[in-house]
PDB file of C-alpha atoms in Angstrom:
ATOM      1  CA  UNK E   1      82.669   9.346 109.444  1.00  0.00           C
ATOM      2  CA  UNK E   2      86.385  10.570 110.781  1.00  0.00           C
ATOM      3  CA  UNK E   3      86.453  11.980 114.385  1.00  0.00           C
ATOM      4  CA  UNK E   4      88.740  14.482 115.157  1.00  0.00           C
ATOM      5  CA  UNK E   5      90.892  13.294 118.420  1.00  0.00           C
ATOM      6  CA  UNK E   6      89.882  16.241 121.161  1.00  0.00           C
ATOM      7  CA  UNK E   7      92.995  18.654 122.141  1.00  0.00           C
ATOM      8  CA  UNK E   8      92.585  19.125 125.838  1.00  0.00           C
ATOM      9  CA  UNK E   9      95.524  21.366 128.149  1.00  0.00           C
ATOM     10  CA  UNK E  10      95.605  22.247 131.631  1.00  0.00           C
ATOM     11  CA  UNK E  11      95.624  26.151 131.735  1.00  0.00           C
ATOM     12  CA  UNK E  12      95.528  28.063 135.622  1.00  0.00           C
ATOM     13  CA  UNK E  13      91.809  29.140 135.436  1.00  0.00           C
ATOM     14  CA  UNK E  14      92.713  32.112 137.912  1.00  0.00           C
ATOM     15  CA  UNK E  15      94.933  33.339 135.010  1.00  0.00           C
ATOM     16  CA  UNK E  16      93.453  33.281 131.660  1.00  0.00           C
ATOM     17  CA  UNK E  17      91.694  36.040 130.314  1.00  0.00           C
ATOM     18  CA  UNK E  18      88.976  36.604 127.650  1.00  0.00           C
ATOM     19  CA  UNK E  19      88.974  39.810 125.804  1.00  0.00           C
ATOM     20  CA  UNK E  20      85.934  40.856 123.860  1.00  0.00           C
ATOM     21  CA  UNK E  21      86.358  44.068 121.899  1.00  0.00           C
ATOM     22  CA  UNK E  22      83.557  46.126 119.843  1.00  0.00           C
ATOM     23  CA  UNK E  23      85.053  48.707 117.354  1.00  0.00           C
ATOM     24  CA  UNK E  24      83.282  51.179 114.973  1.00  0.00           C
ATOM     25  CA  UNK E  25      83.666  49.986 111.333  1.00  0.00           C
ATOM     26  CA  UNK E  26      85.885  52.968 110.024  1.00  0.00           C
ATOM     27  CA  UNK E  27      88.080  52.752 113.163  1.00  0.00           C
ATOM     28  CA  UNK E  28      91.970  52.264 112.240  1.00  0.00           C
ATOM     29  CA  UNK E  29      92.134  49.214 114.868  1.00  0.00           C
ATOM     30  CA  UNK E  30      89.418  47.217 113.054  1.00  0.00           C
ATOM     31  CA  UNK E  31      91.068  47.233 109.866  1.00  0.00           C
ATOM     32  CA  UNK E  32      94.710  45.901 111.842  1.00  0.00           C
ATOM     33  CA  UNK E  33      92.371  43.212 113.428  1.00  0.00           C
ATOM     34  CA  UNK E  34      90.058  42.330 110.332  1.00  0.00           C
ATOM     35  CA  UNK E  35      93.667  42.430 108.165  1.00  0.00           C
ATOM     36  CA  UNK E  36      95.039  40.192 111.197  1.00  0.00           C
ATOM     37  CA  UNK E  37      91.774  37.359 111.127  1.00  0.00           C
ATOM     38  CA  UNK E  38      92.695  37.426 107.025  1.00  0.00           C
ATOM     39  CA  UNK E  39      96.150  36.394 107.686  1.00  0.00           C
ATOM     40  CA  UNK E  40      95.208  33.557 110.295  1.00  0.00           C
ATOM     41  CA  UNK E  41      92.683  32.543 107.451  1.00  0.00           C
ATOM     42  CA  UNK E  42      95.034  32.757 104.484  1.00  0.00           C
ATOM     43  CA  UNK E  43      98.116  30.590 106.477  1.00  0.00           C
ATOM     44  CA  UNK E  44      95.485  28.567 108.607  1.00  0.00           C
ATOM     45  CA  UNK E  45      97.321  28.998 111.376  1.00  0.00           C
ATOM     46  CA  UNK E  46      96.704  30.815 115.080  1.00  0.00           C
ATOM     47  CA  UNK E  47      99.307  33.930 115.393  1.00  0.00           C
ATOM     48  CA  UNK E  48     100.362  34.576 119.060  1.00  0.00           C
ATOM     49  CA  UNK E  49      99.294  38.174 120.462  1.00  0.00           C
ATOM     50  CA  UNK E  50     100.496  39.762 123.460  1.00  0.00           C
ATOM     51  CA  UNK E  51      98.726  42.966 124.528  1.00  0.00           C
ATOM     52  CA  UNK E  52      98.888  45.449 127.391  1.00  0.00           C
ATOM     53  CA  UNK E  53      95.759  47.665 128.407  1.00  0.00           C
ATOM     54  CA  UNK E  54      96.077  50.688 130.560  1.00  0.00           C
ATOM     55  CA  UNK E  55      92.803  51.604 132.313  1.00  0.00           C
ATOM     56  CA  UNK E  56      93.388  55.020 134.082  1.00  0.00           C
ATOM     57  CA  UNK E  57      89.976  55.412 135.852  1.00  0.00           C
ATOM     58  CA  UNK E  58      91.043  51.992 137.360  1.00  0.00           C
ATOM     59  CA  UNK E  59      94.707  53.322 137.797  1.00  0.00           C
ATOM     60  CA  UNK E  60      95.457  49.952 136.517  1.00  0.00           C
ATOM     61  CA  UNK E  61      97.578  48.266 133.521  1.00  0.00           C
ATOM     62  CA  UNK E  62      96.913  44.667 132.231  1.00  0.00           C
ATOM     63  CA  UNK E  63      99.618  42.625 130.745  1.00  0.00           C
ATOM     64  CA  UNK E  64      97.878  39.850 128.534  1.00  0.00           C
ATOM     65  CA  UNK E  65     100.660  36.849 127.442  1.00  0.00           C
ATOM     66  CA  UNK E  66     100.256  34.680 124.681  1.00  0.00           C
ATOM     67  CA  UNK E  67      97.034  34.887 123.412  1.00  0.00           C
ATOM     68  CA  UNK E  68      95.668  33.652 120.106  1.00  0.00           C
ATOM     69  CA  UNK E  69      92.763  35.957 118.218  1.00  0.00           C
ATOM     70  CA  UNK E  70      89.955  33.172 118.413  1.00  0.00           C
ATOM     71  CA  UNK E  71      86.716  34.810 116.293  1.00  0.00           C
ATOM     72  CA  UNK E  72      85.740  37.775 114.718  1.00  0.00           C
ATOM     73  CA  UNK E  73      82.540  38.898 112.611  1.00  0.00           C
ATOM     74  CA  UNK E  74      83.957  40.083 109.061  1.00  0.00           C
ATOM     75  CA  UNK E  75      80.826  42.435 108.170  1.00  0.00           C
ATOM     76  CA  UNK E  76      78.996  44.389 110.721  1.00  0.00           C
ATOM     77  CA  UNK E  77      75.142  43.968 110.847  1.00  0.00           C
ATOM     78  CA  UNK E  78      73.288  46.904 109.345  1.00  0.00           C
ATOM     79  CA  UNK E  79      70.568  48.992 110.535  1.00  0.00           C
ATOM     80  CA  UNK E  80      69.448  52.722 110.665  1.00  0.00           C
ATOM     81  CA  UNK E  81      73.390  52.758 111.444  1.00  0.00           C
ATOM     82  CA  UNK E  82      75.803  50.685 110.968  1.00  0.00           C
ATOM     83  CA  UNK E  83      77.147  48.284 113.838  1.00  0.00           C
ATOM     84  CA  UNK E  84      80.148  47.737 115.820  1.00  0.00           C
ATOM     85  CA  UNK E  85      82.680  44.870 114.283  1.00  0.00           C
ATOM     86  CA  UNK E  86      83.348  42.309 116.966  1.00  0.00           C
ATOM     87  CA  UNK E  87      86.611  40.587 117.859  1.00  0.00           C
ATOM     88  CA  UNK E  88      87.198  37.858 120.271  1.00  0.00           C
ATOM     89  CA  UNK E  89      90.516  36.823 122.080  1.00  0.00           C
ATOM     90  CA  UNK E  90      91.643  34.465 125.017  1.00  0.00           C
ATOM     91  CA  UNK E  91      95.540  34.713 126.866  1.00  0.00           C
ATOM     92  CA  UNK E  92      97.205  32.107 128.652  1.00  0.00           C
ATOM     93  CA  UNK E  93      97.931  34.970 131.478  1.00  0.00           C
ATOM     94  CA  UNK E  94      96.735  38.157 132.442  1.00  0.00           C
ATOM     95  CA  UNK E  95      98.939  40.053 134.850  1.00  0.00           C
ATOM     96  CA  UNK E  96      97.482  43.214 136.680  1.00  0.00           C
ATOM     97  CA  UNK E  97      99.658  45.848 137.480  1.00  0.00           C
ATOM     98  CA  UNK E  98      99.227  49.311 139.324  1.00  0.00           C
ATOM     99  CA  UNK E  99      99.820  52.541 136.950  1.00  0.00           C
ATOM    100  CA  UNK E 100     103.359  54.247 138.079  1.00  0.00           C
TER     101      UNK E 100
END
């Protein structure tokens, strides 16, 4: 049996960030996102993603640097309604910022 060598990094803990978003099936952003995981599939290859989140109750903004979408669940489970899709990222940095 072949074992795959282990890819290991040092990354600053105190600035990665996880990112774990639940959208509504018929929302606009979950078919970028499940179009996006079909790419990475298709070329298997990780794309880069930057992102920047404003939260105004917080009166904050989040830069998020090179980041890589990491899972996803294609189909959302199904019940007396139908369930949130779920997507799954991690950045390299995540740099808070006070709204202006």
């Amino acid at each position: 049996m072949a074992v795959s060598p282990l890819a290991v990094g040092w990354l600053a803990s105190g600035e990665t960030a996880t990112m774990d978003l639940q959208l509504m099936a018929d929302s606009p952003m979950a078919k970028i996102l499940t179009g996006l995981a079909a790419a990475q599939n298709r070329g298997q290859e990780t794309l880069l993603i930057s992102a920047t989140l404003t939260n105004v109750a917080q009166g904050m903004k989040y830069v998020l640097s090179d980041g890589a979408f990491v899972r996803t669940k294609p189909m959302p489970d199904h019940g007396k309604t139908q369930a949130p899709l779920k997507y799954g990222f991690v950045f390299s940095s995540c740099t808070p910022m006070p709204i202006v």
